[in-house]
Amino acid sequence: MLLDSAQFTLQLTGYERSAWRFETQPTYTIPIEQASLSRFLAGEPKPPDHNETWHEHVRSLVAAGKSIGRVRTVRRPLTDYQRYQLAWGIPGNIEAGEDIRILDLTDLQLDLPTQDFWLFDETTVVDLNFRPDGTLINVDKLEDPKLEQYLTWRDTALSHAMPFGEWNAGT
């Protein structure tokens, strides 16, 4: 079932215990981020309120006793977007309470999808479908997901990923 923005927001706020994302795209072309990405690439300092709306969301989920996390895959050399995300996005998200780990696939061959997805409460799967340029096509809540496969992918990713603070981008 394709979700519109409001339905997906309900999914991101209405889960009971856990939300976990597998993040695979080398770049995300998100209109709201383009100005910040341009400032990052120009060498400007990160604004103190960067990504504050997401941080408030994460803090409210954690305060309600819910967990939220993700594994971010990368391959070297990092894309400009990945460098931006690692420098400006992820540290603040972690400070807000999100558990973010990095999976460097440069020298690894793992049985993992190239598909981004969210796993909510270990029962609900939402695929995020992107064009090659990182533009979101749609958000698809799977009606009959192969849940064991998604849980296996999550467990594989987590077992090979490193906490962000331990991962060295080498850049």
Short mmCIF file of C-alpha atoms in Angstrom, two decimals:
data_model
loop_
_atom_site.label_atom_id
_atom_site.label_comp_id
_atom_site.label_asym_id
_atom_site.label_seq_id
_atom_site.Cartn_x
_atom_site.Cartn_y
_atom_site.Cartn_z
CA MET A 1 0.00 0.00 0.00
CA LEU A 2 1.54 3.28 -1.08
CA LEU A 3 1.68 5.82 1.73
CA ASP A 4 1.37 9.55 1.28
CA SER A 5 3.38 11.95 3.43
CA ALA A 6 0.77 12.15 6.20
CA GLN A 7 0.35 8.36 6.36
CA PHE A 8 4.11 7.85 6.54
CA THR A 9 4.38 10.45 9.31
CA LEU A 10 1.78 8.46 11.26
CA GLN A 11 3.91 5.36 10.77
CA LEU A 12 6.96 7.23 12.11
CA THR A 13 5.10 8.41 15.20
CA GLY A 14 2.58 5.64 15.83
CA TYR A 15 4.76 2.61 16.34
CA GLU A 16 4.77 1.00 19.77
CA ARG A 17 8.35 -0.06 20.55
CA SER A 18 10.95 0.15 17.81
CA ALA A 19 11.67 1.74 14.47
CA TRP A 20 14.72 0.74 12.49
CA ARG A 21 15.90 1.87 9.06
CA PHE A 22 18.27 0.33 6.56
CA GLU A 23 19.74 3.22 4.58
CA THR A 24 21.55 2.34 1.36
CA GLN A 25 21.45 5.16 -1.19
CA PRO A 26 24.73 6.93 -1.99
CA THR A 27 22.80 10.17 -2.19
CA TYR A 28 19.35 11.40 -1.25
CA THR A 29 17.93 14.25 -3.29
CA ILE A 30 15.66 15.76 -0.68
CA PRO A 31 14.47 19.27 -1.56
CA ILE A 32 14.47 20.48 2.04
CA GLU A 33 18.18 19.53 2.38
CA GLN A 34 19.53 21.15 -0.77
CA ALA A 35 20.35 24.54 0.77
CA SER A 36 22.14 22.90 3.73
CA LEU A 37 24.05 20.57 1.41
CA SER A 38 25.18 23.55 -0.67
CA ARG A 39 26.39 25.35 2.47
CA PHE A 40 28.26 22.24 3.59
CA LEU A 41 29.95 21.86 0.20
CA ALA A 42 30.90 25.55 0.28
CA GLY A 43 32.70 24.96 3.59
CA GLU A 44 30.31 26.98 5.72
CA PRO A 45 29.81 26.06 9.38
CA LYS A 46 26.84 23.94 10.39
CA PRO A 47 23.95 26.06 11.69
CA PRO A 48 23.22 25.35 15.37
CA ASP A 49 19.59 24.45 14.59
CA HIS A 50 20.44 22.07 11.72
CA ASN A 51 17.87 19.24 11.51
CA GLU A 52 16.18 20.39 14.73
CA THR A 53 12.71 19.21 13.68
CA TRP A 54 13.98 15.62 13.37
CA HIS A 55 15.88 15.94 16.66
CA GLU A 56 12.70 17.03 18.45
CA HIS A 57 10.86 14.07 16.91
CA VAL A 58 13.55 11.60 18.04
CA ARG A 59 13.66 13.07 21.56
CA SER A 60 9.88 12.73 21.89
CA LEU A 61 9.98 9.09 20.76
CA VAL A 62 12.79 8.23 23.17
CA ALA A 63 11.01 10.07 26.01
CA ALA A 64 7.97 7.88 25.30
CA GLY A 65 10.12 4.76 25.76
CA LYS A 66 10.45 3.95 22.06
CA SER A 67 13.68 3.15 20.26
CA ILE A 68 14.76 4.43 16.87
CA GLY A 69 17.86 3.51 14.94
CA ARG A 70 19.40 2.78 11.60
CA VAL A 71 22.33 1.31 9.78
CA ARG A 72 23.80 3.63 7.16
CA THR A 73 25.72 1.81 4.43
CA VAL A 74 28.65 3.47 2.69
CA ARG A 75 31.24 2.61 0.07
CA ARG A 76 34.48 4.48 -0.45
CA PRO A 77 35.01 6.98 -1.86
CA LEU A 78 32.16 8.65 -0.04
CA THR A 79 29.74 10.76 -2.03
CA ASP A 80 29.34 14.45 -1.24
CA TYR A 81 25.96 13.63 0.28
CA GLN A 82 27.43 10.94 2.54
CA ARG A 83 30.14 13.32 3.73
CA TYR A 84 27.43 15.91 4.48
CA GLN A 85 25.28 13.37 6.30
CA LEU A 86 28.21 12.03 8.34
CA ALA A 87 29.42 15.51 9.31
CA TRP A 88 26.20 17.50 9.72
CA GLY A 89 23.33 15.04 10.11
CA ILE A 90 24.27 11.95 12.03
CA PRO A 91 26.03 13.49 15.08
CA GLY A 92 22.98 15.57 16.04
CA ASN A 93 20.64 12.65 15.41
CA ILE A 94 22.68 10.53 17.82
CA GLU A 95 22.70 13.29 20.43
CA ALA A 96 18.90 13.36 20.16
CA GLY A 97 18.75 9.63 20.95
CA GLU A 98 18.88 7.78 17.63
CA ASP A 99 21.13 4.70 17.46
CA ILE A 100 23.04 5.07 14.19
CA ARG A 101 25.63 2.60 12.98
CA ILE A 102 27.80 2.64 9.88
CA LEU A 103 28.27 -0.35 7.62
CA ASP A 104 31.23 0.15 5.29
CA LEU A 105 30.63 -2.20 2.35
CA THR A 106 33.74 -1.15 0.43
CA ASP A 107 35.48 -4.48 1.01
CA LEU A 108 32.51 -6.59 2.11
CA GLN A 109 30.14 -8.80 0.17
CA LEU A 110 27.05 -9.39 2.29
CA ASP A 111 23.62 -10.70 1.42
CA LEU A 112 21.86 -7.37 1.88
CA PRO A 113 19.41 -5.48 -0.31
CA THR A 114 20.08 -2.22 -2.09
CA GLN A 115 16.57 -1.23 -1.02
CA ASP A 116 15.98 1.25 1.81
CA PHE A 117 13.37 0.14 4.29
CA TRP A 118 11.91 0.83 7.71
CA LEU A 119 11.04 -1.97 10.10
CA PHE A 120 8.49 -0.98 12.77
CA ASP A 121 7.96 -3.12 15.88
CA GLU A 122 9.53 -6.05 14.01
CA THR A 123 6.15 -6.57 12.31
CA THR A 124 5.64 -3.79 9.75
CA VAL A 125 7.87 -3.15 6.74
CA VAL A 126 7.88 0.05 4.72
CA ASP A 127 10.04 0.11 1.59
CA LEU A 128 11.43 3.44 0.40
CA ASN A 129 11.85 3.45 -3.37
CA PHE A 130 14.32 5.84 -4.98
CA ARG A 131 15.46 6.79 -8.46
CA PRO A 132 19.20 6.41 -9.18
CA ASP A 133 19.68 10.15 -8.48
CA GLY A 134 18.32 9.72 -4.93
CA THR A 135 14.88 11.19 -5.57
CA LEU A 136 12.11 9.43 -3.66
CA ILE A 137 9.64 7.63 -5.93
CA ASN A 138 7.28 6.32 -3.27
CA VAL A 139 6.84 4.87 0.19
CA ASP A 140 5.32 1.39 0.16
CA LYS A 141 3.93 -0.30 3.27
CA LEU A 142 4.15 -3.98 2.43
CA GLU A 143 0.91 -5.83 3.03
CA ASP A 144 2.46 -9.29 3.30
CA PRO A 145 6.20 -8.80 3.82
CA LYS A 146 8.61 -11.70 4.03
CA LEU A 147 9.26 -10.64 7.59
CA GLU A 148 11.93 -13.28 8.27
CA GLN A 149 13.98 -11.90 5.35
CA TYR A 150 13.78 -8.33 6.62
CA LEU A 151 14.69 -9.39 10.16
CA THR A 152 17.65 -11.37 8.79
CA TRP A 153 18.81 -8.35 6.78
CA ARG A 154 18.53 -6.17 9.89
CA ASP A 155 20.48 -8.65 12.00
CA THR A 156 23.17 -9.06 9.31
CA ALA A 157 23.56 -5.31 8.95
CA LEU A 158 23.74 -4.76 12.70
CA SER A 159 26.28 -7.56 13.19
CA HIS A 160 28.68 -5.99 10.65
CA ALA A 161 28.07 -2.31 11.38
CA MET A 162 30.01 -0.14 13.78
CA PRO A 163 28.65 2.51 16.13
CA PHE A 164 29.12 5.88 14.48
CA GLY A 165 31.58 7.04 17.13
CA GLU A 166 33.85 4.06 16.44
CA TRP A 167 33.75 4.29 12.66
CA ASN A 168 36.55 6.24 11.02
CA ALA A 169 35.60 7.71 7.68
CA GLY A 170 39.23 8.23 6.82
CA THR A 171 38.41 11.56 5.26
#
